[in-house]
Amino acid sequence: MKMESCTDITLLIEKSKGKKLNWRERWQIKMHTKMCRFCENYNIDSKYLDGLLKRITPRSLHLTQEEKMRLTANVKERLN
Amino acid sequence: MKTMETTHTELVESWVNEHSDYLYSFAMTKLSDKNLALDLIQDTFVAAFQGVDKFEGRSTAKTWLTSILKRKIIDHWRKETAHKTDVASHFFAPGEDGGGGAWVMENAPSQRISSIEEEISKEEQIQELSECIEILPDNWKGIVLAKYMEGKKGDEICMEYAIMNSNYWVIVHRAKVVLRDCLEKKWF
């Protein structure tokens, strides 16, 4: 069986979170990460990164008064 | 009696005052470039007032402005995708068959960012991750935040961005490779 590349394996690792992989794909990940330290690290970190990403919260941003005035002026000018 | 024009002028002022912070915060979850965000917000207000007759109370001004801005951002993404640069291209060497290959040594995951857990507070980790997200191309950033921060489903994101499911996974993958590496370089 052909050995899958690191690009393919790490992509499969991501896909495994959205859909059920077939036995062949799961086996490929297992065999590859046994032999490849980088992909093994990626596999572990990928889950960790998901946890961090889920905790990002929307930031409430503000424009300065000057930016708002410029925005108002530009909009008015374009409407004329 | 006020003419139609004075009414519009006053309305521009009050809508900008009431809604521009919200529109700006919204735009910055989908774009990285502040000036671009401001330009698109300006286009949004102009389009809104040009079509103000169509609006007339069918929804709140905020909802209506947001839907216009959303369309402007999507138009921008589509243009951007046409000449995108792959910021992840220096992570994997090209494979023999022309597909993806092995990790490029200096950018390979040689450390586990997950091992930092104890040393840096969670809040700080999330803060640093937010900084890393800014280096992603606009549409990747939008997709990553829609998926994780907004908790949207893959199908919904594919529709919004007009991308195929396979392309969606490639973007999620490449974005995470970039983000993981960004944190590894910050922490080790």
CSV table of C-alpha atoms in Angstrom, one decimal:
chain,number,residue,atom,x,y,z
A,1,MET,CA,0.0,0.0,0.0
A,2,LYS,CA,1.3,3.4,-0.9
A,3,MET,CA,2.6,5.6,1.9
A,4,GLU,CA,0.6,8.8,2.2
A,5,SER,CA,2.5,12.1,2.4
A,6,CYS,CA,2.5,14.3,5.5
A,7,THR,CA,0.3,16.8,3.7
A,8,ASP,CA,-2.3,14.1,3.0
A,9,ILE,CA,-2.1,12.7,6.5
A,10,THR,CA,-2.5,16.0,8.3
A,11,LEU,CA,-5.4,16.9,6.0
A,12,LEU,CA,-7.0,13.5,6.9
A,13,ILE,CA,-6.5,14.3,10.6
A,14,GLU,CA,-8.6,17.5,10.1
A,15,LYS,CA,-11.3,15.8,8.0
A,16,SER,CA,-11.7,13.1,10.7
A,17,LYS,CA,-13.2,15.8,12.9
A,18,GLY,CA,-16.0,16.5,10.4
A,19,LYS,CA,-16.9,13.0,9.1
A,20,LYS,CA,-16.2,9.4,9.9
A,21,LEU,CA,-13.2,8.1,8.0
A,22,ASN,CA,-13.2,4.7,6.5
A,23,TRP,CA,-11.0,2.0,8.0
A,24,ARG,CA,-8.3,2.4,5.4
A,25,GLU,CA,-8.0,6.1,6.2
A,26,ARG,CA,-7.9,5.6,9.9
A,27,TRP,CA,-5.2,2.9,9.4
A,28,GLN,CA,-3.2,5.3,7.3
A,29,ILE,CA,-3.2,7.9,10.0
A,30,LYS,CA,-2.3,5.3,12.6
A,31,MET,CA,0.6,3.9,10.7
A,32,HIS,CA,2.0,7.2,9.5
A,33,THR,CA,1.9,8.9,13.0
A,34,LYS,CA,3.6,5.9,14.5
A,35,MET,CA,6.6,6.5,12.2
A,36,CYS,CA,6.5,10.3,11.8
A,37,ARG,CA,7.1,12.4,14.9
A,38,PHE,CA,6.0,15.6,13.1
A,39,CYS,CA,2.6,14.3,12.1
A,40,GLU,CA,2.2,12.7,15.6
A,41,ASN,CA,2.9,16.2,17.1
A,42,TYR,CA,0.5,17.7,14.7
A,43,ASN,CA,-2.2,15.2,15.6
A,44,ILE,CA,-2.0,16.0,19.3
A,45,ASP,CA,-1.7,19.8,18.8
A,46,SER,CA,-4.6,19.9,16.3
A,47,LYS,CA,-7.0,18.9,19.1
A,48,TYR,CA,-5.4,21.3,21.5
A,49,LEU,CA,-5.7,24.1,18.9
A,50,ASP,CA,-9.4,23.3,18.4
A,51,GLY,CA,-9.9,23.9,22.2
A,52,LEU,CA,-8.2,27.2,22.0
A,53,LEU,CA,-9.9,28.4,18.9
A,54,LYS,CA,-13.4,27.6,20.4
A,55,ARG,CA,-12.6,29.9,23.3
A,56,ILE,CA,-11.9,33.0,21.1
A,57,THR,CA,-14.6,35.5,21.7
A,58,PRO,CA,-15.8,38.3,19.5
A,59,ARG,CA,-14.1,41.5,20.3
A,60,SER,CA,-16.1,44.7,20.5
A,61,LEU,CA,-14.3,47.3,18.5
A,62,HIS,CA,-14.8,51.0,18.4
A,63,LEU,CA,-14.1,53.6,15.7
A,64,THR,CA,-12.8,57.0,16.9
A,65,GLN,CA,-15.0,60.1,16.8
A,66,GLU,CA,-12.8,61.3,14.0
A,67,GLU,CA,-13.2,58.1,12.0
A,68,LYS,CA,-16.9,58.4,12.3
A,69,MET,CA,-16.9,62.0,11.2
A,70,ARG,CA,-14.8,61.1,8.2
A,71,LEU,CA,-17.1,58.2,7.4
A,72,THR,CA,-20.2,60.4,7.6
A,73,ALA,CA,-18.6,63.1,5.4
A,74,ASN,CA,-17.5,60.5,2.8
A,75,VAL,CA,-20.9,58.9,2.7
A,76,LYS,CA,-22.7,62.2,2.3
A,77,GLU,CA,-20.3,63.3,-0.5
A,78,ARG,CA,-20.9,60.1,-2.4
A,79,LEU,CA,-24.6,60.4,-2.1
A,80,ASN,CA,-24.7,63.9,-3.6
B,1,MET,CA,-41.3,70.8,6.0
B,2,LYS,CA,-38.0,69.0,5.6
B,3,THR,CA,-36.9,68.1,2.1
B,4,MET,CA,-36.0,64.5,1.4
B,5,GLU,CA,-32.4,65.5,1.2
B,6,THR,CA,-32.1,66.9,4.7
B,7,THR,CA,-33.8,63.9,6.1
B,8,HIS,CA,-31.2,61.7,4.5
B,9,THR,CA,-28.4,63.8,5.7
B,10,GLU,CA,-29.6,63.5,9.3
B,11,LEU,CA,-30.2,59.9,8.9
B,12,VAL,CA,-26.6,59.3,7.6
B,13,GLU,CA,-25.3,60.9,10.8
B,14,SER,CA,-27.5,59.0,13.1
B,15,TRP,CA,-26.9,55.6,11.4
B,16,VAL,CA,-23.1,56.1,11.4
B,17,ASN,CA,-23.2,57.0,15.1
B,18,GLU,CA,-25.5,54.1,16.0
B,19,HIS,CA,-24.2,51.3,13.8
B,20,SER,CA,-20.7,51.9,12.7
B,21,ASP,CA,-19.0,50.3,15.8
B,22,TYR,CA,-21.1,47.2,15.4
B,23,LEU,CA,-20.4,47.0,11.6
B,24,TYR,CA,-16.7,47.6,12.3
B,25,SER,CA,-16.5,44.8,14.9
B,26,PHE,CA,-18.4,42.5,12.5
B,27,ALA,CA,-16.1,43.3,9.6
B,28,MET,CA,-13.0,42.6,11.6
B,29,THR,CA,-14.1,39.1,12.4
B,30,LYS,CA,-13.9,38.5,8.6
B,31,LEU,CA,-11.1,40.8,7.4
B,32,SER,CA,-7.6,41.6,8.7
B,33,ASP,CA,-7.2,44.9,7.1
B,34,LYS,CA,-8.7,47.9,9.0
B,35,ASN,CA,-8.7,50.2,6.0
B,36,LEU,CA,-10.4,47.7,3.8
B,37,ALA,CA,-13.0,47.2,6.6
B,38,LEU,CA,-13.6,51.0,6.7
B,39,ASP,CA,-13.9,51.2,2.9
B,40,LEU,CA,-16.4,48.4,2.8
B,41,ILE,CA,-18.4,50.0,5.6
B,42,GLN,CA,-18.5,53.2,3.7
B,43,ASP,CA,-19.7,51.3,0.6
B,44,THR,CA,-22.3,49.7,2.8
B,45,PHE,CA,-23.8,53.0,4.0
B,46,VAL,CA,-23.8,54.4,0.4
B,47,ALA,CA,-25.5,51.3,-0.9
B,48,ALA,CA,-28.0,51.5,2.0
B,49,PHE,CA,-29.0,55.0,1.3
B,50,GLN,CA,-29.2,54.5,-2.4
B,51,GLY,CA,-31.6,51.7,-1.8
B,52,VAL,CA,-33.3,53.2,1.2
B,53,ASP,CA,-36.8,52.9,-0.4
B,54,LYS,CA,-36.4,49.2,-0.4
B,55,PHE,CA,-35.7,49.2,3.3
B,56,GLU,CA,-38.6,51.0,4.9
B,57,GLY,CA,-39.1,49.1,8.0
B,58,ARG,CA,-38.9,45.5,6.7
B,59,SER,CA,-36.2,44.8,9.3
B,60,THR,CA,-34.1,46.8,11.7
B,61,ALA,CA,-31.5,49.2,10.3
B,62,LYS,CA,-28.8,47.2,11.9
B,63,THR,CA,-29.9,43.9,10.4
B,64,TRP,CA,-30.3,45.5,7.0
B,65,LEU,CA,-26.9,47.2,7.1
B,66,THR,CA,-25.2,44.0,8.3
B,67,SER,CA,-26.7,42.0,5.4
B,68,ILE,CA,-25.4,44.6,2.9
B,69,LEU,CA,-21.9,44.5,4.5
B,70,LYS,CA,-21.9,40.8,4.4
B,71,ARG,CA,-22.4,40.8,0.7
B,72,LYS,CA,-19.6,43.4,0.2
B,73,ILE,CA,-17.3,41.2,2.2
B,74,ILE,CA,-18.2,38.1,0.2
B,75,ASP,CA,-17.6,40.0,-3.1
B,76,HIS,CA,-14.2,41.0,-1.7
B,77,TRP,CA,-13.3,37.3,-0.8
B,78,ARG,CA,-14.2,36.1,-4.2
B,79,LYS,CA,-11.9,38.7,-5.8
B,80,GLU,CA,-9.2,37.8,-3.4
B,81,THR,CA,-9.5,34.0,-4.0
B,82,ALA,CA,-8.8,34.6,-7.7
B,83,HIS,CA,-5.3,35.8,-6.9
B,84,LYS,CA,-4.6,34.2,-3.6
B,85,THR,CA,-1.2,33.4,-2.3
B,86,ASP,CA,-0.8,30.2,-0.3
B,87,VAL,CA,0.7,31.3,3.0
B,88,ALA,CA,1.0,27.6,3.8
B,89,SER,CA,3.1,26.7,0.8
B,90,HIS,CA,6.4,26.8,2.8
B,91,PHE,CA,5.2,24.1,5.2
B,92,PHE,CA,5.1,21.1,2.9
B,93,ALA,CA,7.6,20.2,0.1
B,94,PRO,CA,6.0,19.2,-3.2
B,95,GLY,CA,5.5,15.5,-3.5
B,96,GLU,CA,6.9,13.4,-6.3
B,97,ASP,CA,3.5,13.0,-7.9
B,98,GLY,CA,3.0,16.7,-7.9
B,99,GLY,CA,0.7,16.6,-4.9
B,100,GLY,CA,1.6,17.4,-1.3
B,101,GLY,CA,4.8,16.0,0.2
B,102,ALA,CA,6.6,15.8,3.5
B,103,TRP,CA,7.1,18.6,6.1
B,104,VAL,CA,9.8,21.2,5.3
B,105,MET,CA,12.2,20.6,8.1
B,106,GLU,CA,12.4,24.2,9.6
B,107,ASN,CA,8.7,24.6,9.7
B,108,ALA,CA,7.7,21.1,10.8
B,109,PRO,CA,6.0,20.6,14.2
B,110,SER,CA,9.1,19.7,16.2
B,111,GLN,CA,7.5,20.8,19.5
B,112,ARG,CA,4.1,20.2,20.9
B,113,ILE,CA,2.3,23.5,21.6
B,114,SER,CA,0.0,21.5,23.8
B,115,SER,CA,2.9,20.9,26.2
B,116,ILE,CA,2.8,24.6,27.1
B,117,GLU,CA,-0.5,24.2,28.9
B,118,GLU,CA,0.9,24.7,32.4
B,119,GLU,CA,3.4,27.5,31.7
B,120,ILE,CA,1.3,30.2,30.1
B,121,SER,CA,-2.2,31.1,31.3
B,122,LYS,CA,-5.1,30.1,29.0
B,123,GLU,CA,-6.1,33.7,28.6
B,124,GLU,CA,-2.7,34.6,27.4
B,125,GLN,CA,-2.6,31.6,25.0
B,126,ILE,CA,-5.9,32.7,23.5
B,127,GLN,CA,-4.7,36.2,23.2
B,128,GLU,CA,-1.6,35.1,21.3
B,129,LEU,CA,-3.7,32.9,19.1
B,130,SER,CA,-5.9,35.9,18.2
B,131,GLU,CA,-2.7,37.7,17.1
B,132,CYS,CA,-1.7,34.7,15.0
B,133,ILE,CA,-5.1,34.7,13.3
B,134,GLU,CA,-4.3,38.2,11.9
B,135,ILE,CA,-1.6,36.7,9.6
B,136,LEU,CA,-4.2,34.5,7.8
B,137,PRO,CA,-5.5,35.7,4.5
B,138,ASP,CA,-9.0,37.3,4.9
B,139,ASN,CA,-11.1,34.4,3.7
B,140,TRP,CA,-9.2,31.9,5.8
B,141,LYS,CA,-9.6,34.1,8.9
B,142,GLY,CA,-13.3,34.4,8.1
B,143,ILE,CA,-13.7,30.7,7.7
B,144,VAL,CA,-11.8,29.8,10.9
B,145,LEU,CA,-13.7,32.3,13.0
B,146,ALA,CA,-17.1,31.2,11.5
B,147,LYS,CA,-16.2,27.6,12.3
B,148,TYR,CA,-14.9,28.0,15.8
B,149,MET,CA,-15.9,31.3,17.2
B,150,GLU,CA,-19.4,31.3,15.7
B,151,GLY,CA,-19.8,27.6,15.7
B,152,LYS,CA,-21.2,27.4,12.2
B,153,LYS,CA,-21.5,24.1,10.4
B,154,GLY,CA,-19.3,23.3,7.4
B,155,ASP,CA,-22.2,23.2,4.9
B,156,GLU,CA,-23.3,26.6,6.0
B,157,ILE,CA,-19.8,28.0,5.6
B,158,CYS,CA,-19.3,26.4,2.2
B,159,MET,CA,-22.5,28.1,1.0
B,160,GLU,CA,-21.6,31.5,2.4
B,161,TYR,CA,-18.1,31.4,0.9
B,162,ALA,CA,-19.2,29.6,-2.3
B,163,ILE,CA,-16.6,26.9,-1.9
B,164,MET,CA,-16.6,23.2,-2.3
B,165,ASN,CA,-16.5,21.0,0.8
B,166,SER,CA,-13.1,19.6,-0.2
B,167,ASN,CA,-11.7,23.1,-0.5
B,168,TYR,CA,-13.2,24.0,2.9
B,169,TRP,CA,-11.2,21.2,4.5
B,170,VAL,CA,-8.0,22.2,2.7
B,171,ILE,CA,-8.5,25.8,4.1
B,172,VAL,CA,-9.2,24.6,7.6
B,173,HIS,CA,-6.1,22.4,7.4
B,174,ARG,CA,-3.8,25.0,6.0
B,175,ALA,CA,-5.0,27.6,8.4
B,176,LYS,CA,-4.4,25.3,11.4
B,177,VAL,CA,-0.9,24.4,10.1
B,178,VAL,CA,-0.1,28.1,10.0
B,179,LEU,CA,-1.6,28.9,13.4
B,180,ARG,CA,0.1,25.9,15.1
B,181,ASP,CA,3.4,27.0,13.7
B,182,CYS,CA,2.8,30.6,14.7
B,183,LEU,CA,2.3,29.5,18.3
B,184,GLU,CA,5.3,27.2,18.3
B,185,LYS,CA,7.5,30.0,17.1
B,186,LYS,CA,6.1,32.3,19.9
B,187,TRP,CA,6.5,29.7,22.7
B,188,PHE,CA,9.6,27.7,21.9
